[in-house]
Amino acid sequence: MEQRSPSPDQRPVQADDFTDPMRSIGYLCRINFRLFASELQSRLASHGVSSGQWRSLRVLWEEDDITQRELSERVGAKEATTVPMIRSLEKSGFIVRREDHHDRRKVRIVLTPKARALRKKLMPYVAEVNRLATTGIDPEELETTRRVLATIWHNLSGQERG
């Protein structure tokens, strides 16, 4: 009997598959992230919002009045990196810092009305960039992509490794 070689979709993954950047999941994610970020930043700039400020605003729109440490954790940055961002947000009039009433050592970050109003203006840009990026892609393929990326995130997010 003649053996057929497996189709590219069925053959086992080989180490060499990841030396070609176009076959590397990490590389493709990085390139796509940079393109998404660039598209979004070009829209945010007209409102005086930097990409770093954007990440913090997104977190604060979901839960306002959190500590500096909580903001750092949710943005995925070290506290030392977050301090200049908080100063920038404050200088732009997007947040105020308040002393925590229960623990005076903690500083709470609170959105201003100006920042709250920005949400309605900026969030449509997220939908716009996502529509641009996913034009011509079947909804089922997009859902598969979301599941795969969520699994990769889970696999790499500090799970116990044996």
PDB file of C-alpha atoms in Angstrom:
ATOM      1  CA  MET A   1       0.000   0.000   0.000  1.00  0.00           C
ATOM      2  CA  GLU A   2       1.193   3.449  -0.858  1.00  0.00           C
ATOM      3  CA  GLN A   3       1.475   5.824   2.100  1.00  0.00           C
ATOM      4  CA  ARG A   4       0.339   9.343   1.549  1.00  0.00           C
ATOM      5  CA  SER A   5       2.006  12.147   3.402  1.00  0.00           C
ATOM      6  CA  PRO A   6      -0.323  14.048   5.703  1.00  0.00           C
ATOM      7  CA  SER A   7      -1.769  17.333   4.530  1.00  0.00           C
ATOM      8  CA  PRO A   8      -0.180  20.432   6.073  1.00  0.00           C
ATOM      9  CA  ASP A   9      -3.150  20.708   8.456  1.00  0.00           C
ATOM     10  CA  GLN A  10      -2.750  17.101   9.669  1.00  0.00           C
ATOM     11  CA  ARG A  11       0.996  16.645   9.954  1.00  0.00           C
ATOM     12  CA  PRO A  12       2.652  16.991  13.374  1.00  0.00           C
ATOM     13  CA  VAL A  13       4.170  20.364  14.187  1.00  0.00           C
ATOM     14  CA  GLN A  14       7.907  20.376  13.563  1.00  0.00           C
ATOM     15  CA  ALA A  15      10.428  22.588  15.355  1.00  0.00           C
ATOM     16  CA  ASP A  16      11.396  24.071  11.970  1.00  0.00           C
ATOM     17  CA  ASP A  17       7.837  25.362  11.557  1.00  0.00           C
ATOM     18  CA  PHE A  18       8.653  28.174  13.985  1.00  0.00           C
ATOM     19  CA  THR A  19      11.884  29.365  12.375  1.00  0.00           C
ATOM     20  CA  ASP A  20       9.843  30.914   9.572  1.00  0.00           C
ATOM     21  CA  PRO A  21       8.322  34.064  11.099  1.00  0.00           C
ATOM     22  CA  MET A  22       5.159  33.636   9.062  1.00  0.00           C
ATOM     23  CA  ARG A  23       4.561  30.269  10.787  1.00  0.00           C
ATOM     24  CA  SER A  24       5.383  31.515  14.289  1.00  0.00           C
ATOM     25  CA  ILE A  25       2.282  32.239  16.372  1.00  0.00           C
ATOM     26  CA  GLY A  26       4.257  34.634  18.590  1.00  0.00           C
ATOM     27  CA  TYR A  27       5.582  36.590  15.620  1.00  0.00           C
ATOM     28  CA  LEU A  28       2.178  36.820  13.954  1.00  0.00           C
ATOM     29  CA  CYS A  29       0.561  37.950  17.227  1.00  0.00           C
ATOM     30  CA  ARG A  30       3.252  40.597  17.698  1.00  0.00           C
ATOM     31  CA  ILE A  31       2.907  41.972  14.167  1.00  0.00           C
ATOM     32  CA  ASN A  32      -0.881  42.051  14.446  1.00  0.00           C
ATOM     33  CA  PHE A  33      -0.723  43.712  17.869  1.00  0.00           C
ATOM     34  CA  ARG A  34       1.537  46.435  16.491  1.00  0.00           C
ATOM     35  CA  LEU A  35      -0.783  47.026  13.537  1.00  0.00           C
ATOM     36  CA  PHE A  36      -3.868  47.142  15.784  1.00  0.00           C
ATOM     37  CA  ALA A  37      -2.082  49.545  18.153  1.00  0.00           C
ATOM     38  CA  SER A  38      -0.959  51.794  15.302  1.00  0.00           C
ATOM     39  CA  GLU A  39      -4.449  51.958  13.777  1.00  0.00           C
ATOM     40  CA  LEU A  40      -6.007  52.729  17.143  1.00  0.00           C
ATOM     41  CA  GLN A  41      -3.347  55.276  18.124  1.00  0.00           C
ATOM     42  CA  SER A  42      -3.883  57.211  14.908  1.00  0.00           C
ATOM     43  CA  ARG A  43      -7.518  57.652  15.966  1.00  0.00           C
ATOM     44  CA  LEU A  44      -6.842  58.379  19.657  1.00  0.00           C
ATOM     45  CA  ALA A  45      -4.252  61.072  18.934  1.00  0.00           C
ATOM     46  CA  SER A  46      -6.901  63.558  17.802  1.00  0.00           C
ATOM     47  CA  HIS A  47      -8.317  63.380  21.350  1.00  0.00           C
ATOM     48  CA  GLY A  48      -4.929  63.851  23.015  1.00  0.00           C
ATOM     49  CA  VAL A  49      -4.778  60.278  24.320  1.00  0.00           C
ATOM     50  CA  SER A  50      -1.565  58.232  24.104  1.00  0.00           C
ATOM     51  CA  SER A  51      -1.553  54.445  23.825  1.00  0.00           C
ATOM     52  CA  GLY A  52      -0.322  54.141  27.415  1.00  0.00           C
ATOM     53  CA  GLN A  53      -3.075  56.422  28.652  1.00  0.00           C
ATOM     54  CA  TRP A  54      -5.564  54.403  26.617  1.00  0.00           C
ATOM     55  CA  ARG A  55      -4.679  51.168  28.410  1.00  0.00           C
ATOM     56  CA  SER A  56      -5.154  52.833  31.793  1.00  0.00           C
ATOM     57  CA  LEU A  57      -8.405  54.512  30.766  1.00  0.00           C
ATOM     58  CA  ARG A  58      -9.815  51.182  29.539  1.00  0.00           C
ATOM     59  CA  VAL A  59      -9.141  49.660  32.954  1.00  0.00           C
ATOM     60  CA  LEU A  60     -10.575  52.645  34.825  1.00  0.00           C
ATOM     61  CA  TRP A  61     -13.711  52.725  32.683  1.00  0.00           C
ATOM     62  CA  GLU A  62     -14.369  49.170  33.809  1.00  0.00           C
ATOM     63  CA  GLU A  63     -13.672  49.937  37.467  1.00  0.00           C
ATOM     64  CA  ASP A  64     -13.030  53.456  38.666  1.00  0.00           C
ATOM     65  CA  ASP A  65     -11.549  54.470  42.030  1.00  0.00           C
ATOM     66  CA  ILE A  66      -8.887  51.776  42.342  1.00  0.00           C
ATOM     67  CA  THR A  67      -5.444  51.868  43.897  1.00  0.00           C
ATOM     68  CA  GLN A  68      -2.295  52.553  41.950  1.00  0.00           C
ATOM     69  CA  ARG A  69      -1.210  48.948  42.552  1.00  0.00           C
ATOM     70  CA  GLU A  70      -4.535  47.592  41.224  1.00  0.00           C
ATOM     71  CA  LEU A  71      -4.206  49.748  38.121  1.00  0.00           C
ATOM     72  CA  SER A  72      -0.661  48.479  37.548  1.00  0.00           C
ATOM     73  CA  GLU A  73      -1.766  44.860  37.870  1.00  0.00           C
ATOM     74  CA  ARG A  74      -4.727  45.288  35.524  1.00  0.00           C
ATOM     75  CA  VAL A  75      -2.692  47.125  32.909  1.00  0.00           C
ATOM     76  CA  GLY A  76      -0.009  44.447  33.209  1.00  0.00           C
ATOM     77  CA  ALA A  77       2.808  46.808  34.154  1.00  0.00           C
ATOM     78  CA  LYS A  78       5.122  47.259  37.096  1.00  0.00           C
ATOM     79  CA  GLU A  79       4.138  49.981  39.558  1.00  0.00           C
ATOM     80  CA  ALA A  80       7.289  51.958  38.732  1.00  0.00           C
ATOM     81  CA  THR A  81       6.189  52.062  35.076  1.00  0.00           C
ATOM     82  CA  THR A  82       2.673  53.104  36.022  1.00  0.00           C
ATOM     83  CA  VAL A  83       3.762  56.150  38.058  1.00  0.00           C
ATOM     84  CA  PRO A  84       4.738  58.289  35.014  1.00  0.00           C
ATOM     85  CA  MET A  85       1.524  57.186  33.269  1.00  0.00           C
ATOM     86  CA  ILE A  86      -0.542  58.298  36.258  1.00  0.00           C
ATOM     87  CA  ARG A  87       1.247  61.661  36.203  1.00  0.00           C
ATOM     88  CA  SER A  88       0.478  61.943  32.498  1.00  0.00           C
ATOM     89  CA  LEU A  89      -3.206  61.099  33.048  1.00  0.00           C
ATOM     90  CA  GLU A  90      -3.371  63.641  35.858  1.00  0.00           C
ATOM     91  CA  LYS A  91      -1.641  66.355  33.795  1.00  0.00           C
ATOM     92  CA  SER A  92      -4.118  65.718  30.950  1.00  0.00           C
ATOM     93  CA  GLY A  93      -7.020  66.133  33.364  1.00  0.00           C
ATOM     94  CA  PHE A  94      -8.181  62.513  33.029  1.00  0.00           C
ATOM     95  CA  ILE A  95      -7.703  61.420  36.658  1.00  0.00           C
ATOM     96  CA  VAL A  96      -7.260  62.740  40.157  1.00  0.00           C
ATOM     97  CA  ARG A  97      -5.332  61.011  42.910  1.00  0.00           C
ATOM     98  CA  ARG A  98      -6.992  60.643  46.273  1.00  0.00           C
ATOM     99  CA  GLU A  99      -5.831  59.333  49.587  1.00  0.00           C
ATOM    100  CA  ASP A 100      -7.458  56.030  50.571  1.00  0.00           C
ATOM    101  CA  HIS A 101      -9.723  56.690  53.587  1.00  0.00           C
ATOM    102  CA  HIS A 102      -8.999  53.247  55.058  1.00  0.00           C
ATOM    103  CA  ASP A 103      -5.255  53.131  54.454  1.00  0.00           C
ATOM    104  CA  ARG A 104      -3.478  56.467  54.105  1.00  0.00           C
ATOM    105  CA  ARG A 105      -0.450  54.759  52.532  1.00  0.00           C
ATOM    106  CA  LYS A 106      -2.514  53.929  49.449  1.00  0.00           C
ATOM    107  CA  VAL A 107      -3.364  56.303  46.635  1.00  0.00           C
ATOM    108  CA  ARG A 108      -6.621  55.825  44.752  1.00  0.00           C
ATOM    109  CA  ILE A 109      -6.987  56.727  41.086  1.00  0.00           C
ATOM    110  CA  VAL A 110     -10.318  58.333  40.168  1.00  0.00           C
ATOM    111  CA  LEU A 111     -11.562  59.340  36.721  1.00  0.00           C
ATOM    112  CA  THR A 112     -12.599  62.924  36.064  1.00  0.00           C
ATOM    113  CA  PRO A 113     -15.811  63.816  34.224  1.00  0.00           C
ATOM    114  CA  LYS A 114     -13.589  64.689  31.230  1.00  0.00           C
ATOM    115  CA  ALA A 115     -12.237  61.117  31.118  1.00  0.00           C
ATOM    116  CA  ARG A 116     -15.677  59.580  31.612  1.00  0.00           C
ATOM    117  CA  ALA A 117     -17.000  61.603  28.663  1.00  0.00           C
ATOM    118  CA  LEU A 118     -14.144  60.362  26.474  1.00  0.00           C
ATOM    119  CA  ARG A 119     -15.386  56.775  26.712  1.00  0.00           C
ATOM    120  CA  LYS A 120     -18.313  57.394  24.346  1.00  0.00           C
ATOM    121  CA  LYS A 121     -16.013  59.133  21.890  1.00  0.00           C
ATOM    122  CA  LEU A 122     -13.157  56.609  21.926  1.00  0.00           C
ATOM    123  CA  MET A 123     -14.795  53.193  22.241  1.00  0.00           C
ATOM    124  CA  PRO A 124     -16.251  53.309  18.706  1.00  0.00           C
ATOM    125  CA  TYR A 125     -12.653  53.388  17.454  1.00  0.00           C
ATOM    126  CA  VAL A 126     -12.114  49.919  18.932  1.00  0.00           C
ATOM    127  CA  ALA A 127     -15.063  48.582  16.945  1.00  0.00           C
ATOM    128  CA  GLU A 128     -13.851  50.407  13.827  1.00  0.00           C
ATOM    129  CA  VAL A 129     -10.333  48.944  14.017  1.00  0.00           C
ATOM    130  CA  ASN A 130     -11.687  45.459  14.731  1.00  0.00           C
ATOM    131  CA  ARG A 131     -14.065  45.696  11.748  1.00  0.00           C
ATOM    132  CA  LEU A 132     -11.176  46.827   9.547  1.00  0.00           C
ATOM    133  CA  ALA A 133      -8.971  43.970  10.756  1.00  0.00           C
ATOM    134  CA  THR A 134     -11.611  41.268  10.354  1.00  0.00           C
ATOM    135  CA  THR A 135     -13.077  42.288   7.015  1.00  0.00           C
ATOM    136  CA  GLY A 136     -13.604  39.238   4.821  1.00  0.00           C
ATOM    137  CA  ILE A 137     -13.063  36.696   7.608  1.00  0.00           C
ATOM    138  CA  ASP A 138     -15.803  34.156   8.262  1.00  0.00           C
ATOM    139  CA  PRO A 139     -17.413  34.621  11.730  1.00  0.00           C
ATOM    140  CA  GLU A 140     -16.765  30.947  12.565  1.00  0.00           C
ATOM    141  CA  GLU A 141     -13.071  31.395  11.780  1.00  0.00           C
ATOM    142  CA  LEU A 142     -12.984  34.462  14.018  1.00  0.00           C
ATOM    143  CA  GLU A 143     -14.566  32.512  16.867  1.00  0.00           C
ATOM    144  CA  THR A 144     -12.012  29.717  16.388  1.00  0.00           C
ATOM    145  CA  THR A 145      -9.237  32.320  16.428  1.00  0.00           C
ATOM    146  CA  ARG A 146     -10.569  33.782  19.690  1.00  0.00           C
ATOM    147  CA  ARG A 147     -10.687  30.343  21.308  1.00  0.00           C
ATOM    148  CA  VAL A 148      -7.170  29.473  20.132  1.00  0.00           C
ATOM    149  CA  LEU A 149      -5.731  32.789  21.341  1.00  0.00           C
ATOM    150  CA  ALA A 150      -7.512  32.416  24.698  1.00  0.00           C
ATOM    151  CA  THR A 151      -6.004  28.930  25.048  1.00  0.00           C
ATOM    152  CA  ILE A 152      -2.528  30.250  24.224  1.00  0.00           C
ATOM    153  CA  TRP A 153      -3.041  33.000  26.817  1.00  0.00           C
ATOM    154  CA  HIS A 154      -4.048  30.388  29.383  1.00  0.00           C
ATOM    155  CA  ASN A 155      -1.079  28.168  28.477  1.00  0.00           C
ATOM    156  CA  LEU A 156       1.424  30.997  28.859  1.00  0.00           C
ATOM    157  CA  SER A 157      -0.052  32.883  31.809  1.00  0.00           C
ATOM    158  CA  GLY A 158       2.065  31.314  34.522  1.00  0.00           C
ATOM    159  CA  GLN A 159       0.377  27.964  34.883  1.00  0.00           C
ATOM    160  CA  GLU A 160       2.292  25.277  36.758  1.00  0.00           C
ATOM    161  CA  ARG A 161       4.647  23.566  34.360  1.00  0.00           C
ATOM    162  CA  GLY A 162       5.858  20.036  34.908  1.00  0.00           C
TER     163      GLY A 162
END
